[in-house]
Amino acid sequence: MGRLDGKIAIITGAGSGIGQAIAKRLGSEGARVVIDYIGSAEGAQETKRAICESGSDAEIVQADITQRADVDKLIDAAWSRFGSADILVNNAGMEHKSNFWETTEEEYDKVLAVNLRGPFFLTQRFVQRLMDAQYRGGRIINISSVHEDMAFPGFSTYCCSKGGLRMLMRNLAVELAPLGFTINNVAPGAIVTPINKALLEDKPKLEALLKNIPLGRLGTAEDVAAVVAFLASDEAAYVNGATYTVDGGLMRNYHEQ
Ligand code: BGC
């Protein structure tokens, strides 16, 4: 018996990094999973293989969450393949480093489109479909960042998007609860994933960062996935409007270099 037996989860950006770990974890706890990816088809295949090996089932959908038609296609895939959906994990995200005074409109639009516009309309479509089905509600989990709250010089577009995701979550916690939904954020700190490639290859920067992390190590994608699995489960029925930080204590001990 898995904690998520009978549940259907849609996970964006599930072909690599944190999204892949979340998909594998929810699958291993019994959920059937709609795997969204945009870049690497092999990554999505690997996610699916692991889920099927653990005895569950998965469907792969290539969808660009910045495009409205793809947003609808992704959410609708849960219905066409599995007949319904219970859990939406807004995980797909990107960051772009640039000084504030050099940031272009294109860079701003891209980061905001992936990190904020995507989750906004995906959540809207998810809610609409469940309301149409007169379903009891569902779970929405956003993968945000410690930077939904904490400054990150050189990443103002990222911080705008994650701060926006924080307020979207707080607003919907009030607006959607009467409809039976809960919504929460998981805020990772420094995690070993492709988004951190530059940092992982920069030894002095990495060592300085490790000094800021009270637990003395970077997080793993599995550390994040474990919290998402809890929030997706019935055990979290009364958790709504919260951000769960998964950062080894970084937020309590952060110094800019
Ligand atoms: C960012 C990383 C950063 C970490 C801690 C994450 O949200 O994606 O680039 O290292 O926060 O600052």
Coordinates of C-alpha atoms and ligand atoms in Angstrom, one line a residue:
M1 CA 0.0 0.0 0.0
G2 CA 1.5 3.3 -1.1
R3 CA 0.5 6.7 0.4
L4 CA -0.6 7.8 -3.1
D5 CA -2.3 4.7 -4.4
G6 CA -5.1 5.7 -6.8
K7 CA -3.9 9.3 -7.2
I8 CA -2.9 10.9 -10.5
A9 CA -0.2 13.5 -10.5
I10 CA 0.9 16.0 -13.2
I11 CA 4.5 17.2 -12.8
T12 CA 6.1 19.9 -14.9
G13 CA 9.8 19.7 -15.7
A14 CA 9.9 16.0 -14.8
G15 CA 12.7 15.0 -17.2
S16 CA 15.5 16.1 -15.0
G17 CA 16.6 17.5 -11.6
I18 CA 14.1 18.1 -8.8
G19 CA 11.0 17.4 -11.1
Q20 CA 12.4 14.0 -12.0
A21 CA 13.0 13.0 -8.4
I22 CA 9.5 14.2 -7.5
A23 CA 8.0 12.1 -10.3
K24 CA 9.9 9.0 -9.3
R25 CA 9.0 9.5 -5.6
L26 CA 5.3 10.0 -6.2
G27 CA 5.3 7.1 -8.6
S28 CA 7.0 4.9 -6.0
E29 CA 4.3 5.8 -3.5
G30 CA 1.6 4.6 -5.9
A31 CA 0.6 7.7 -8.0
R32 CA 0.2 7.5 -11.7
V33 CA 2.1 10.3 -13.2
V34 CA 1.9 12.7 -16.2
I35 CA 5.5 13.6 -16.9
D36 CA 5.9 17.0 -18.6
Y37 CA 9.2 17.8 -20.2
I38 CA 10.5 20.3 -22.8
G39 CA 14.2 19.5 -23.4
S40 CA 15.4 16.0 -23.0
A41 CA 13.2 13.2 -24.2
E42 CA 15.7 10.7 -22.7
G43 CA 15.3 12.2 -19.3
A44 CA 11.5 11.9 -19.5
Q45 CA 11.9 8.2 -20.7
E46 CA 14.2 7.5 -17.7
T47 CA 11.6 9.0 -15.3
K48 CA 8.9 6.8 -16.9
R49 CA 11.0 3.7 -16.8
A50 CA 11.6 4.2 -13.0
I51 CA 7.9 4.8 -12.3
C52 CA 6.9 1.7 -14.3
E53 CA 9.6 -0.4 -12.6
S54 CA 8.2 0.6 -9.2
G55 CA 4.8 -0.8 -10.3
S56 CA 3.0 2.3 -11.2
D57 CA 2.2 3.9 -14.6
A58 CA 3.2 7.2 -16.4
E59 CA 2.4 9.2 -19.5
I60 CA 5.0 11.5 -21.1
V61 CA 3.8 14.8 -22.6
Q62 CA 6.1 17.3 -24.3
A63 CA 4.7 20.7 -23.4
D64 CA 6.0 24.2 -23.2
I65 CA 4.3 25.7 -20.2
T66 CA 4.7 29.2 -21.5
Q67 CA 2.3 28.4 -24.4
R68 CA -1.4 28.4 -23.6
A69 CA -2.2 25.6 -26.0
D70 CA 0.5 23.4 -24.4
V71 CA -0.8 24.2 -20.9
D72 CA -4.2 22.9 -21.9
K73 CA -2.7 19.9 -23.7
L74 CA -0.7 18.9 -20.6
I75 CA -3.6 19.1 -18.1
D76 CA -6.0 17.5 -20.5
A77 CA -3.6 14.5 -20.9
A78 CA -4.3 13.4 -17.4
W79 CA -7.9 13.1 -18.3
S80 CA -7.4 11.4 -21.6
R81 CA -4.9 8.9 -20.3
F82 CA -6.0 8.3 -16.7
G83 CA -9.5 9.8 -16.5
S84 CA -8.8 12.4 -13.8
A85 CA -6.1 14.2 -11.8
D86 CA -5.6 14.8 -8.1
I87 CA -2.2 16.5 -7.8
L88 CA -0.4 19.3 -9.7
V89 CA 3.2 19.9 -9.1
N90 CA 4.4 23.2 -10.7
N91 CA 8.1 22.4 -10.7
A92 CA 9.5 23.6 -14.1
G93 CA 11.7 26.6 -13.6
M94 CA 14.7 28.5 -14.8
E95 CA 17.1 31.2 -13.7
H96 CA 19.1 33.8 -15.5
K97 CA 22.0 35.7 -14.1
S98 CA 22.4 39.3 -15.1
N99 CA 23.0 42.6 -13.4
F100 CA 19.7 44.4 -12.9
W101 CA 20.8 47.4 -15.0
E102 CA 21.6 45.1 -17.9
T103 CA 18.6 42.8 -17.9
T104 CA 16.7 42.8 -21.2
E105 CA 12.9 42.7 -21.7
E106 CA 13.4 39.3 -23.4
E107 CA 15.2 37.9 -20.4
Y108 CA 12.5 39.3 -18.0
D109 CA 9.7 37.9 -20.2
K110 CA 11.3 34.4 -20.5
V111 CA 12.0 33.9 -16.7
L112 CA 8.6 35.3 -15.7
A113 CA 6.8 33.2 -18.3
V114 CA 8.4 29.9 -17.2
N115 CA 8.4 30.5 -13.5
L116 CA 5.1 32.4 -12.9
R117 CA 2.8 32.6 -15.9
G118 CA 3.1 28.8 -16.5
P119 CA 2.1 27.9 -12.9
F120 CA -0.7 30.5 -13.0
F121 CA -2.4 29.1 -16.1
L122 CA -1.6 25.5 -15.4
T123 CA -3.2 25.8 -12.0
Q124 CA -6.2 27.6 -13.5
R125 CA -6.8 24.8 -16.1
F126 CA -6.3 22.1 -13.4
V127 CA -8.9 23.9 -11.1
Q128 CA -11.3 24.4 -14.0
R129 CA -11.2 20.7 -15.1
L130 CA -11.8 19.5 -11.5
M131 CA -14.7 22.0 -11.1
D132 CA -16.2 20.8 -14.3
A133 CA -16.0 17.2 -13.1
Q134 CA -17.6 18.3 -9.8
Y135 CA -14.7 16.7 -8.1
R136 CA -13.9 17.2 -4.4
G137 CA -10.8 19.3 -5.1
G138 CA -7.1 18.6 -5.4
R139 CA -3.5 19.3 -4.3
I140 CA -1.3 22.0 -5.8
I141 CA 2.3 22.1 -4.9
N142 CA 4.7 24.8 -6.3
I143 CA 8.4 24.3 -6.3
S144 CA 9.5 27.8 -5.4
S145 CA 12.9 28.8 -3.8
V146 CA 14.4 30.3 -0.7
H147 CA 14.5 33.3 -3.1
E148 CA 10.7 33.6 -2.8
D149 CA 11.7 35.5 0.3
M150 CA 15.4 36.1 0.3
A151 CA 17.4 38.5 -1.9
F152 CA 19.7 37.0 -4.6
P153 CA 21.8 39.8 -6.2
G154 CA 22.2 39.3 -10.0
F155 CA 19.0 37.3 -10.2
S156 CA 16.2 39.9 -10.0
T157 CA 14.0 38.3 -12.7
Y158 CA 14.2 35.0 -10.7
C159 CA 13.4 36.7 -7.4
C160 CA 10.4 38.5 -9.0
S161 CA 9.1 35.2 -10.3
K162 CA 9.5 33.3 -7.1
G163 CA 8.1 36.2 -5.0
G164 CA 5.1 36.2 -7.3
L165 CA 4.8 32.5 -6.9
R166 CA 4.7 33.0 -3.1
M167 CA 1.8 35.5 -3.3
L168 CA 0.0 33.4 -5.9
M169 CA 0.1 30.5 -3.5
R170 CA -1.0 32.6 -0.5
N171 CA -3.9 34.1 -2.5
L172 CA -5.1 30.7 -3.9
A173 CA -4.9 29.1 -0.4
V174 CA -7.8 31.5 0.5
E175 CA -9.6 31.5 -2.8
L176 CA -9.5 27.8 -3.6
A177 CA -9.9 26.2 -0.1
P178 CA -13.7 26.5 -0.2
L179 CA -13.6 24.4 -3.4
G180 CA -11.6 21.7 -1.7
F181 CA -8.1 22.5 -2.9
T182 CA -5.0 23.0 -0.9
I183 CA -1.9 24.8 -2.2
N184 CA 1.6 25.0 -0.7
N185 CA 5.1 25.9 -1.8
V186 CA 8.3 23.9 -1.3
A187 CA 11.3 26.3 -1.3
P188 CA 14.6 24.5 -2.0
G189 CA 17.9 26.1 -1.2
A190 CA 21.1 24.9 -3.0
I191 CA 20.3 21.6 -4.5
V192 CA 22.5 19.4 -6.7
T193 CA 20.6 19.8 -10.0
P194 CA 21.3 21.1 -13.6
I195 CA 20.1 24.6 -12.7
N196 CA 23.1 24.9 -10.4
K197 CA 25.7 23.7 -13.0
A198 CA 27.7 26.9 -13.0
L199 CA 27.9 27.0 -9.2
L200 CA 28.8 23.3 -8.9
E201 CA 31.8 23.9 -11.3
D202 CA 33.0 27.0 -9.4
K203 CA 35.0 25.5 -6.5
P204 CA 35.6 28.7 -4.5
K205 CA 32.0 29.8 -4.8
L206 CA 30.8 26.4 -3.8
E207 CA 33.0 26.3 -0.8
A208 CA 31.8 29.8 0.3
L209 CA 28.2 28.7 -0.1
L210 CA 28.8 25.5 1.9
K211 CA 30.0 27.6 4.8
N212 CA 26.5 29.3 4.8
I213 CA 24.7 26.0 5.0
P214 CA 24.4 24.8 8.6
L215 CA 24.1 21.2 7.6
G216 CA 27.3 21.5 5.6
R217 CA 26.2 19.9 2.4
L218 CA 24.1 20.7 -0.7
G219 CA 20.6 19.2 -0.8
T220 CA 19.6 16.4 -3.1
A221 CA 16.6 16.3 -5.3
E222 CA 15.4 13.5 -3.2
D223 CA 15.4 15.7 -0.1
V224 CA 12.9 17.9 -1.9
A225 CA 10.8 15.1 -3.3
A226 CA 10.3 13.6 0.2
V227 CA 8.5 16.8 1.3
V228 CA 6.5 17.0 -1.9
A229 CA 5.3 13.4 -1.3
F230 CA 4.1 14.4 2.2
L231 CA 2.3 17.4 0.9
A232 CA 0.6 15.4 -1.9
S233 CA -0.6 12.7 0.6
D234 CA -3.7 12.6 2.7
E235 CA -1.5 13.2 5.8
A236 CA -1.2 16.8 4.7
A237 CA -4.9 17.4 4.4
Y238 CA -4.8 20.4 6.8
V239 CA -1.7 22.0 5.4
N240 CA -2.7 25.0 3.2
G241 CA -1.0 28.3 2.4
A242 CA 2.5 27.3 3.7
T243 CA 6.0 27.4 2.4
Y244 CA 8.1 24.4 3.4
T245 CA 11.8 25.4 3.2
V246 CA 14.2 22.6 2.3
D247 CA 17.6 24.2 2.5
G248 CA 19.7 22.7 5.3
G249 CA 19.2 25.9 7.4
L250 CA 20.7 28.2 4.7
M251 CA 18.0 30.8 5.1
R252 CA 18.8 31.3 8.7
N253 CA 22.5 31.8 8.0
Y254 CA 22.9 33.5 4.6
H255 CA 25.7 35.9 3.8
E256 CA 26.3 37.2 0.3
Q257 CA 29.8 36.7 -0.9
Ligands
BGC1 C1 18.8 28.8 -7.0 C2 20.3 28.4 -6.9 C3 20.9 29.0 -5.6 C4 20.0 28.6 -4.4 C5 20.5 29.1 -3.1 C6 18.1 28.4 -5.7 O1 16.8 28.8 -5.8 O2 18.2 28.1 -8.1 O3 20.9 28.9 -8.0 O4 22.2 28.5 -5.4 O5 18.7 29.0 -4.6 O6 20.8 30.5 -3.2

